[in-house]
Short mmCIF file of C-alpha atoms in Angstrom, two decimals:
data_model
loop_
_atom_site.label_atom_id
_atom_site.label_comp_id
_atom_site.label_asym_id
_atom_site.label_seq_id
_atom_site.Cartn_x
_atom_site.Cartn_y
_atom_site.Cartn_z
CA MET A 26 30.73 186.91 100.98
CA THR A 27 29.82 190.48 100.22
CA THR A 28 26.26 191.66 99.88
CA PRO A 29 26.26 194.81 97.73
CA SER A 30 23.02 193.73 96.05
CA VAL A 31 21.05 194.03 99.27
CA THR A 32 22.24 197.37 100.59
CA ASP A 33 19.34 199.39 99.15
CA ARG A 34 16.38 197.13 99.78
CA MET A 35 12.80 198.18 99.28
CA SER A 36 10.93 198.46 102.58
CA ALA A 37 7.40 197.36 103.35
CA GLU A 38 4.65 199.90 103.86
CA PRO A 39 3.50 200.31 107.49
CA ALA A 40 1.29 197.46 108.67
CA GLY A 41 -2.42 198.15 108.30
CA PRO A 42 -4.34 199.97 105.55
CA ASP A 43 -1.21 201.20 103.75
CA ARG A 44 0.21 197.70 103.46
CA GLU A 45 -3.10 196.19 102.34
CA ALA A 46 -3.39 198.95 99.73
CA ALA A 47 0.13 198.10 98.53
CA PHE A 48 -0.89 194.45 98.23
CA VAL A 49 -4.06 195.26 96.26
CA HIS A 50 -2.01 197.56 94.01
CA ALA A 51 0.44 194.71 93.37
CA LEU A 52 -2.43 192.43 92.35
CA ASP A 53 -3.74 195.07 89.95
CA VAL A 54 -0.30 195.46 88.40
CA LEU A 55 0.04 191.68 88.17
CA ALA A 56 -3.22 191.37 86.25
CA ASP A 57 -1.75 193.78 83.68
CA ARG A 58 1.73 192.20 83.55
CA ARG A 59 1.23 188.45 84.01
CA ASP A 60 1.43 187.82 80.25
CA GLU A 61 4.65 189.82 80.17
CA PHE A 62 6.16 187.72 82.95
CA ASN A 63 5.11 184.51 81.25
CA ALA A 64 6.56 185.59 77.90
CA GLN A 65 9.91 186.68 79.35
CA GLY A 66 10.12 183.65 81.64
CA TYR A 67 10.56 185.38 85.00
CA VAL A 68 8.93 187.82 87.41
CA SER A 69 10.63 191.18 87.03
CA LYS A 70 12.59 192.54 89.96
CA ASP A 71 10.54 195.74 90.03
CA PHE A 72 7.44 193.63 90.69
CA VAL A 73 9.25 191.75 93.47
CA ALA A 74 9.77 195.24 94.93
CA LEU A 75 5.98 195.72 94.95
CA LEU A 76 5.60 192.48 96.88
CA LYS A 77 8.21 193.77 99.31
CA LYS A 78 6.14 196.92 99.82
CA ALA A 79 3.20 194.62 100.57
CA GLY A 80 5.23 192.97 103.35
CA MET A 81 5.63 189.53 101.78
CA TYR A 82 9.42 189.48 102.04
CA ARG A 83 9.62 190.29 105.72
CA ALA A 84 7.00 187.71 106.66
CA SER A 85 9.62 185.20 107.85
CA THR A 86 12.37 187.56 109.01
CA PRO A 87 12.80 187.22 112.79
CA ALA A 88 11.22 190.00 114.82
CA GLN A 89 14.53 190.69 116.56
CA PHE A 90 15.98 191.74 113.19
CA GLY A 91 13.09 194.00 112.25
CA GLY A 92 10.90 191.40 110.59
CA GLU A 93 7.18 191.00 111.09
CA PRO A 94 6.76 187.22 111.09
CA MET A 95 3.33 186.19 109.90
CA ALA A 96 1.30 183.22 111.03
CA PRO A 97 1.62 180.59 108.28
CA SER A 98 -2.08 180.71 107.42
CA ASP A 99 -2.00 184.50 107.08
CA PHE A 100 1.01 184.40 104.79
CA MET A 101 -0.32 181.54 102.68
CA ARG A 102 -3.66 183.26 102.18
CA LEU A 103 -1.71 186.11 100.59
CA VAL A 104 0.12 183.64 98.36
CA GLU A 105 -3.24 182.13 97.43
CA ARG A 106 -4.59 185.56 96.44
CA VAL A 107 -1.54 186.23 94.25
CA SER A 108 -1.86 182.77 92.68
CA ALA A 109 -5.52 183.36 91.82
CA VAL A 110 -4.25 186.11 89.51
CA ASP A 111 -1.09 184.34 88.31
CA PRO A 112 0.09 181.04 89.83
CA ALA A 113 3.70 181.38 88.68
CA THR A 114 4.04 184.74 90.41
CA GLY A 115 2.40 183.18 93.47
CA TRP A 116 5.13 180.53 93.40
CA VAL A 117 7.81 183.23 93.46
CA ALA A 118 5.99 185.16 96.19
CA SER A 119 5.76 181.98 98.30
CA PHE A 120 9.49 182.14 98.93
CA GLY A 121 8.86 185.07 101.22
CA SER A 122 8.52 182.23 103.74
CA SER A 123 11.95 180.75 103.13
CA LEU A 124 13.92 182.96 105.51
CA VAL A 125 12.84 180.53 108.24
CA TYR A 126 15.82 178.43 107.09
CA PHE A 127 18.19 181.26 107.94
CA ALA A 128 17.34 180.78 111.60
CA ALA A 129 19.87 177.93 111.57
CA LEU A 130 22.68 180.41 110.80
CA PRO A 131 24.79 181.88 113.60
CA VAL A 132 23.01 184.85 115.16
CA GLU A 133 25.79 187.24 114.13
CA THR A 134 25.46 186.08 110.53
CA GLN A 135 21.74 186.72 110.62
CA ARG A 136 22.35 190.18 112.02
CA LYS A 137 24.72 190.90 109.12
CA ILE A 138 22.26 189.64 106.49
CA TYR A 139 19.41 191.76 107.82
CA ALA A 140 21.52 194.85 108.52
CA ALA A 141 20.26 196.52 105.33
CA GLY A 142 16.65 195.80 106.21
CA PRO A 143 14.28 192.88 106.81
CA ASP A 144 12.76 192.74 103.31
CA LEU A 145 14.92 190.08 101.69
CA ALA A 146 14.17 188.01 98.58
CA TYR A 147 15.89 184.63 98.68
CA ALA A 148 16.09 181.95 95.97
CA GLY A 149 17.74 178.57 96.20
CA GLY A 150 19.13 176.23 93.58
CA LEU A 151 19.91 173.33 95.89
CA PHE A 152 20.15 170.25 93.68
CA PRO A 153 22.12 168.32 92.78
CA MET A 154 24.14 168.74 95.95
CA GLN A 155 27.74 169.36 94.95
CA GLU A 156 30.95 168.35 96.65
CA ALA A 157 32.76 171.53 97.70
CA GLU A 158 36.43 171.85 98.63
CA LYS A 159 36.71 172.35 102.38
CA VAL A 160 39.35 174.96 103.15
CA ASP A 161 40.29 176.95 106.21
CA GLY A 162 37.28 179.02 107.20
CA GLY A 163 34.83 177.81 104.59
CA TYR A 164 34.22 176.12 101.26
CA VAL A 165 35.28 176.68 97.68
CA CYS A 166 32.22 175.95 95.59
CA SER A 167 31.98 175.00 91.94
CA GLY A 168 29.18 173.40 89.99
CA VAL A 169 25.71 173.89 88.57
CA TRP A 170 22.51 173.80 90.61
CA GLN A 171 19.02 173.47 89.13
CA PHE A 172 15.58 174.95 89.85
CA ALA A 173 16.47 178.31 91.41
CA SER A 174 12.92 179.69 91.27
CA GLY A 175 12.81 183.48 91.41
CA CYS A 176 16.57 183.85 90.97
CA ARG A 177 16.18 186.84 88.65
CA GLY A 178 14.60 188.89 91.43
CA ALA A 179 16.56 187.56 94.41
CA ASP A 180 18.80 189.53 96.75
CA ILE A 181 20.62 186.43 97.95
CA LEU A 182 20.99 182.89 96.55
CA GLY A 183 21.47 179.49 98.12
CA ILE A 184 23.36 176.53 96.62
CA GLY A 185 23.37 172.96 97.91
CA LEU A 186 26.50 171.27 99.22
CA ALA A 187 26.98 167.64 100.15
CA GLY A 188 27.58 167.25 103.86
CA GLY A 189 30.58 165.68 105.50
CA PRO A 190 31.86 164.68 108.95
CA GLN A 191 31.51 168.28 110.16
CA THR A 192 27.74 168.17 109.45
CA ALA A 193 27.14 164.53 110.44
CA GLY A 194 26.47 163.86 106.77
CA LYS A 195 23.61 166.36 106.51
CA PRO A 196 23.58 168.53 103.36
CA LEU A 197 24.35 172.22 103.61
CA THR A 198 22.96 175.33 101.96
CA ALA A 199 25.63 177.92 101.16
CA LEU A 200 24.57 181.56 100.73
CA VAL A 201 26.12 183.53 97.88
CA ASP A 202 25.73 186.96 96.38
CA PRO A 203 23.99 186.84 92.97
CA ALA A 204 26.88 188.91 91.60
CA ASP A 205 29.31 186.07 92.40
CA VAL A 206 27.54 183.40 90.33
CA GLU A 207 26.07 182.99 86.86
CA ILE A 208 22.42 182.34 86.10
CA VAL A 209 22.18 179.69 83.37
CA GLU A 210 18.97 180.23 81.42
CA ASN A 211 17.69 176.69 80.97
CA TRP A 212 14.07 177.04 82.18
CA ASP A 213 12.22 175.84 79.05
CA VAL A 214 8.94 174.45 80.35
CA ALA A 215 5.22 174.27 79.62
CA GLY A 216 4.03 175.37 83.07
CA MET A 217 5.27 177.84 85.68
CA LYS A 218 7.30 179.64 83.03
CA ALA A 219 7.34 182.93 84.92
CA THR A 220 9.04 181.42 87.97
CA GLY A 221 12.33 181.73 86.08
CA SER A 222 13.62 178.57 87.77
CA HIS A 223 16.94 178.66 85.98
CA ALA A 224 20.18 176.98 87.00
CA VAL A 225 22.96 178.67 88.98
CA ARG A 226 26.64 178.13 88.16
CA ALA A 227 29.52 178.85 90.53
CA ASP A 228 33.21 178.66 89.64
CA GLY A 229 35.52 178.64 92.64
CA VAL A 230 33.31 180.83 94.84
CA PHE A 231 34.47 180.96 98.46
CA VAL A 232 31.70 180.73 101.06
CA PRO A 233 32.62 181.23 104.74
CA ASP A 234 31.49 178.59 107.22
CA GLU A 235 29.22 181.10 108.90
CA MET A 236 27.28 181.57 105.64
CA THR A 237 26.28 177.91 105.49
CA PHE A 238 23.52 176.06 107.31
CA VAL A 239 21.69 172.76 107.41
CA ARG A 240 18.30 173.22 105.72
CA GLY A 241 15.74 172.68 108.44
CA GLY A 242 18.58 172.63 111.00
CA GLU A 243 18.36 173.64 114.64
CA PRO A 244 17.22 177.29 114.84
CA GLN A 245 19.47 179.74 116.68
CA ILE A 246 16.50 182.08 117.10
CA ASP A 247 13.54 181.12 119.26
CA GLU A 248 10.35 182.67 117.92
CA PRO A 249 7.02 181.04 117.09
CA LEU A 250 7.80 180.80 113.37
CA THR A 251 11.13 179.09 114.02
CA ARG A 252 9.25 176.46 116.07
CA TYR A 253 6.88 175.70 113.22
CA PRO A 254 8.09 172.68 111.14
CA ALA A 255 10.24 174.27 108.45
CA LEU A 256 10.20 171.48 105.86
CA ALA A 257 6.45 171.03 106.17
CA TYR A 258 6.05 174.78 105.68
CA ALA A 259 8.19 174.57 102.53
CA ALA A 260 5.76 172.02 101.10
CA GLN A 261 2.72 174.02 102.18
CA VAL A 262 3.70 177.30 100.53
CA LEU A 263 4.05 175.49 97.20
CA ALA A 264 0.80 173.58 97.59
CA VAL A 265 -1.21 176.70 98.34
CA VAL A 266 -0.28 178.04 94.90
CA THR A 267 -2.48 175.31 93.43
CA LEU A 268 -5.38 176.34 95.66
CA GLY A 269 -5.02 179.86 94.30
CA ALA A 270 -4.87 178.58 90.72
CA ALA A 271 -8.02 176.55 91.39
CA ARG A 272 -9.78 179.63 92.76
CA GLY A 273 -8.83 181.67 89.70
CA ALA A 274 -9.94 178.96 87.27
CA LEU A 275 -13.20 178.29 89.07
CA ASP A 276 -14.03 181.99 89.34
CA TYR A 277 -13.58 182.22 85.59
CA ALA A 278 -15.88 179.21 85.05
CA ILE A 279 -18.53 180.79 87.28
CA GLU A 280 -18.27 184.13 85.48
CA VAL A 281 -18.65 182.50 82.07
CA GLY A 282 -21.46 180.23 83.27
CA SER A 283 -23.39 183.21 84.59
CA SER A 284 -23.75 184.71 81.11
CA ARG A 285 -27.34 184.68 79.85
CA THR A 286 -26.64 183.18 76.42
CA SER A 287 -23.95 181.14 74.74
CA ILE A 288 -21.92 182.22 71.72
CA THR A 289 -24.29 180.21 69.51
CA GLY A 290 -27.35 182.01 70.84
CA GLY A 291 -28.62 178.96 72.71
CA ALA A 292 -28.92 178.35 76.43
CA SER A 293 -26.02 179.66 78.46
CA LYS A 294 -23.46 177.13 79.61
CA GLY A 295 -24.45 177.74 83.20
CA ASN A 296 -27.95 176.45 82.48
CA ARG A 297 -26.67 173.07 81.42
CA SER A 298 -26.95 170.41 84.13
CA THR A 299 -23.39 169.19 83.61
CA TYR A 300 -22.07 172.72 84.06
CA LYS A 301 -24.03 173.34 87.26
CA ILE A 302 -23.01 169.99 88.72
CA GLY A 303 -19.38 170.53 87.70
CA VAL A 304 -19.18 173.97 89.31
CA ALA A 305 -20.82 172.71 92.51
CA GLU A 306 -18.56 169.67 92.83
CA ALA A 307 -15.45 171.72 92.10
CA GLU A 308 -16.43 174.37 94.64
CA ALA A 309 -17.01 171.70 97.27
CA GLU A 310 -13.68 170.00 96.59
CA LEU A 311 -11.77 173.28 96.71
CA ARG A 312 -13.40 174.45 99.94
CA ALA A 313 -12.88 171.05 101.57
CA ALA A 314 -9.19 171.10 100.66
CA GLN A 315 -8.84 174.64 102.01
CA THR A 316 -10.52 173.69 105.28
CA PHE A 317 -8.24 170.70 105.85
CA PHE A 318 -5.19 172.71 104.79
CA TYR A 319 -5.72 175.81 106.91
CA GLY A 320 -7.33 173.99 109.82
CA THR A 321 -4.32 171.70 110.23
CA THR A 322 -1.98 174.66 109.84
CA ASP A 323 -3.72 176.67 112.55
CA THR A 324 -3.75 173.72 114.98
CA VAL A 325 0.01 173.27 114.67
CA TRP A 326 0.66 177.01 114.70
CA ALA A 327 -1.14 177.35 118.04
CA LYS A 328 1.29 174.82 119.50
CA ALA A 329 4.27 176.69 118.03
CA VAL A 330 3.05 179.95 119.59
CA ALA A 331 2.61 178.22 122.95
CA ALA A 332 6.00 176.48 122.64
CA ILE A 333 4.33 173.07 122.91
CA GLU A 334 6.09 170.14 121.24
CA ILE A 335 4.72 169.34 117.80
CA SER A 336 4.37 165.60 117.29
CA VAL A 337 5.47 163.58 114.29
CA GLU A 338 1.81 162.79 113.61
CA GLU A 339 0.95 166.50 113.50
CA GLN A 340 3.84 167.14 111.12
CA ALA A 341 2.63 164.25 108.97
CA LEU A 342 -0.82 165.84 108.83
CA LEU A 343 0.73 169.10 107.64
CA ARG A 344 2.45 167.22 104.83
CA LEU A 345 -0.72 165.27 104.04
CA ALA A 346 -2.80 168.46 103.89
CA ALA A 347 -0.21 170.03 101.57
CA THR A 348 -0.14 167.06 99.21
CA HIS A 349 -3.93 166.88 99.23
CA ALA A 350 -4.19 170.60 98.44
CA ALA A 351 -1.84 170.29 95.46
CA HIS A 352 -3.72 167.33 94.00
CA ALA A 353 -7.23 168.57 94.81
CA GLY A 354 -6.45 172.01 93.39
CA ARG A 355 -5.20 170.42 90.19
CA ARG A 356 -8.43 168.43 89.87
CA VAL A 357 -10.48 171.60 90.29
CA VAL A 358 -8.55 173.37 87.54
CA LEU A 359 -9.02 170.37 85.24
CA ARG A 360 -12.76 170.44 86.00
CA ALA A 361 -12.92 174.13 85.05
CA PHE A 362 -10.99 173.36 81.86
CA ASP A 363 -13.44 170.56 81.04
CA LEU A 364 -16.42 172.85 81.58
CA ALA A 365 -14.94 175.50 79.29
CA GLY A 366 -15.15 173.25 76.24
CA THR A 367 -13.22 173.44 73.00
CA GLY A 368 -12.28 177.10 73.26
CA ALA A 369 -10.03 176.42 76.23
CA ILE A 370 -7.51 174.56 74.06
CA TYR A 371 -6.21 177.83 72.58
CA GLN A 372 -3.01 179.20 74.09
CA THR A 373 -4.66 182.61 74.46
CA HIS A 374 -7.59 181.28 76.49
CA PRO A 375 -7.69 182.68 80.06
CA LEU A 376 -7.77 179.18 81.57
CA GLN A 377 -4.48 178.17 79.97
CA ARG A 378 -2.38 180.05 82.54
CA PHE A 379 -4.15 178.22 85.37
CA LEU A 380 -4.08 174.86 83.61
CA GLN A 381 -0.41 174.93 82.67
CA ASP A 382 0.77 176.26 86.02
CA ALA A 383 -1.55 174.18 88.24
CA LEU A 384 -0.22 170.91 86.85
CA VAL A 385 3.25 171.67 88.21
CA PRO A 386 3.10 171.80 92.05
CA ALA A 387 1.92 168.18 92.42
CA GLN A 388 4.96 167.18 90.32
CA HIS A 389 7.30 168.69 92.93
CA ALA A 390 9.23 166.18 95.01
CA MET A 391 7.65 167.51 98.20
CA LEU A 392 4.11 166.99 96.86
CA GLN A 393 4.24 163.96 94.59
CA THR A 394 1.93 160.97 95.10
CA ASN A 395 4.54 159.08 97.12
CA THR A 396 4.19 161.68 99.88
CA TYR A 397 0.69 160.32 100.47
CA GLU A 398 2.29 156.96 101.20
CA ALA A 399 4.88 158.53 103.49
CA ALA A 400 2.23 160.41 105.47
CA GLY A 401 0.14 157.26 105.77
CA ALA A 402 3.14 155.31 107.00
CA LEU A 403 3.78 157.82 109.79
CA LEU A 404 0.12 157.83 110.80
CA LEU A 405 0.42 154.04 111.11
CA GLY A 406 3.56 154.32 113.23
CA LEU A 407 5.84 153.09 110.43
CA GLU A 408 8.91 154.58 108.77
CA ALA A 409 8.16 157.24 106.17
CA GLY A 410 10.52 155.79 103.59
CA ILE A 411 11.41 159.28 102.28
CA PRO A 412 14.45 161.24 103.52
CA SER A 413 13.69 164.35 105.61
CA PHE A 414 9.99 163.50 105.89
CA PRO A 415 7.92 164.95 107.53
#
């Protein structure tokens, strides 16, 4: 595999005030361009560059390769802030966490990938897992893979391969250069349009063994972030998008409710008992979900930093907190939509972006209702009943 597309990567601003200013600037630009991204169906690569300047794409690069790994809560609070402006862009930004998977690659491969810099945008179209031809030194890959969120702005792509005897049956992710595959534009959806989660097609692409890894496999790098449960983190970074969407929708409801009069000249919406109760209940549900979500994250992170074993029960709580966040956040957005009344049904209404996007995360396989059952089973000492859970 060659990597010409990553030889001139954008670099993050220095940590501190410059980087925070870059992040705030990105949010300002996003507020101006979110309709553009939604209309075109993807987040433009030049905006991904702004997120790189804000440090979001070095947040899971190992420190030994120039990264500045962030504590999961710190990173996810950034994703939440992006999602409060535009959830679909928050979804794309969340994959700044996904380089934790690369820790399962040989160390020399990781050194090669990060040689051009630690700010790397990765997107994966992993399903359905395809049978690849095993040849000397690697795999010849052909097929179509779905749901490659952020592929239009990615520096490197992953495709899913069915495992074999050499992987003890575990599926593999193969890393390919975007120039070596085709993006199939089939992302025609009602929500999360701007994620650009198109399909990826490969036709006889050779991938060396050293550019493949088991997703969530044994890390070859020992740093706190590589000790944190990778698959649970993958669920969390998607769930937190819904918390951001809920914050954005509820802030809008509060702003509208604070107006002194309604459009009809009568009492303002905020003076109606149903509106006041609705805002209060939604605020309580959102803050409760955030507390469970970040509190559980910080408890497990402290163990990762101290190199203390993280129990199955603790991993199950991470998954439970993620599922709860996705579903609670969706309920908050629906409450804000209900409070807004008839006007919110128009496509141009400000709540529509939050409504359409916030319905999606809880539909994801890692956050669907059955993950509640799986988490409950583990807390009861039973089998989860879902592969690769927690």
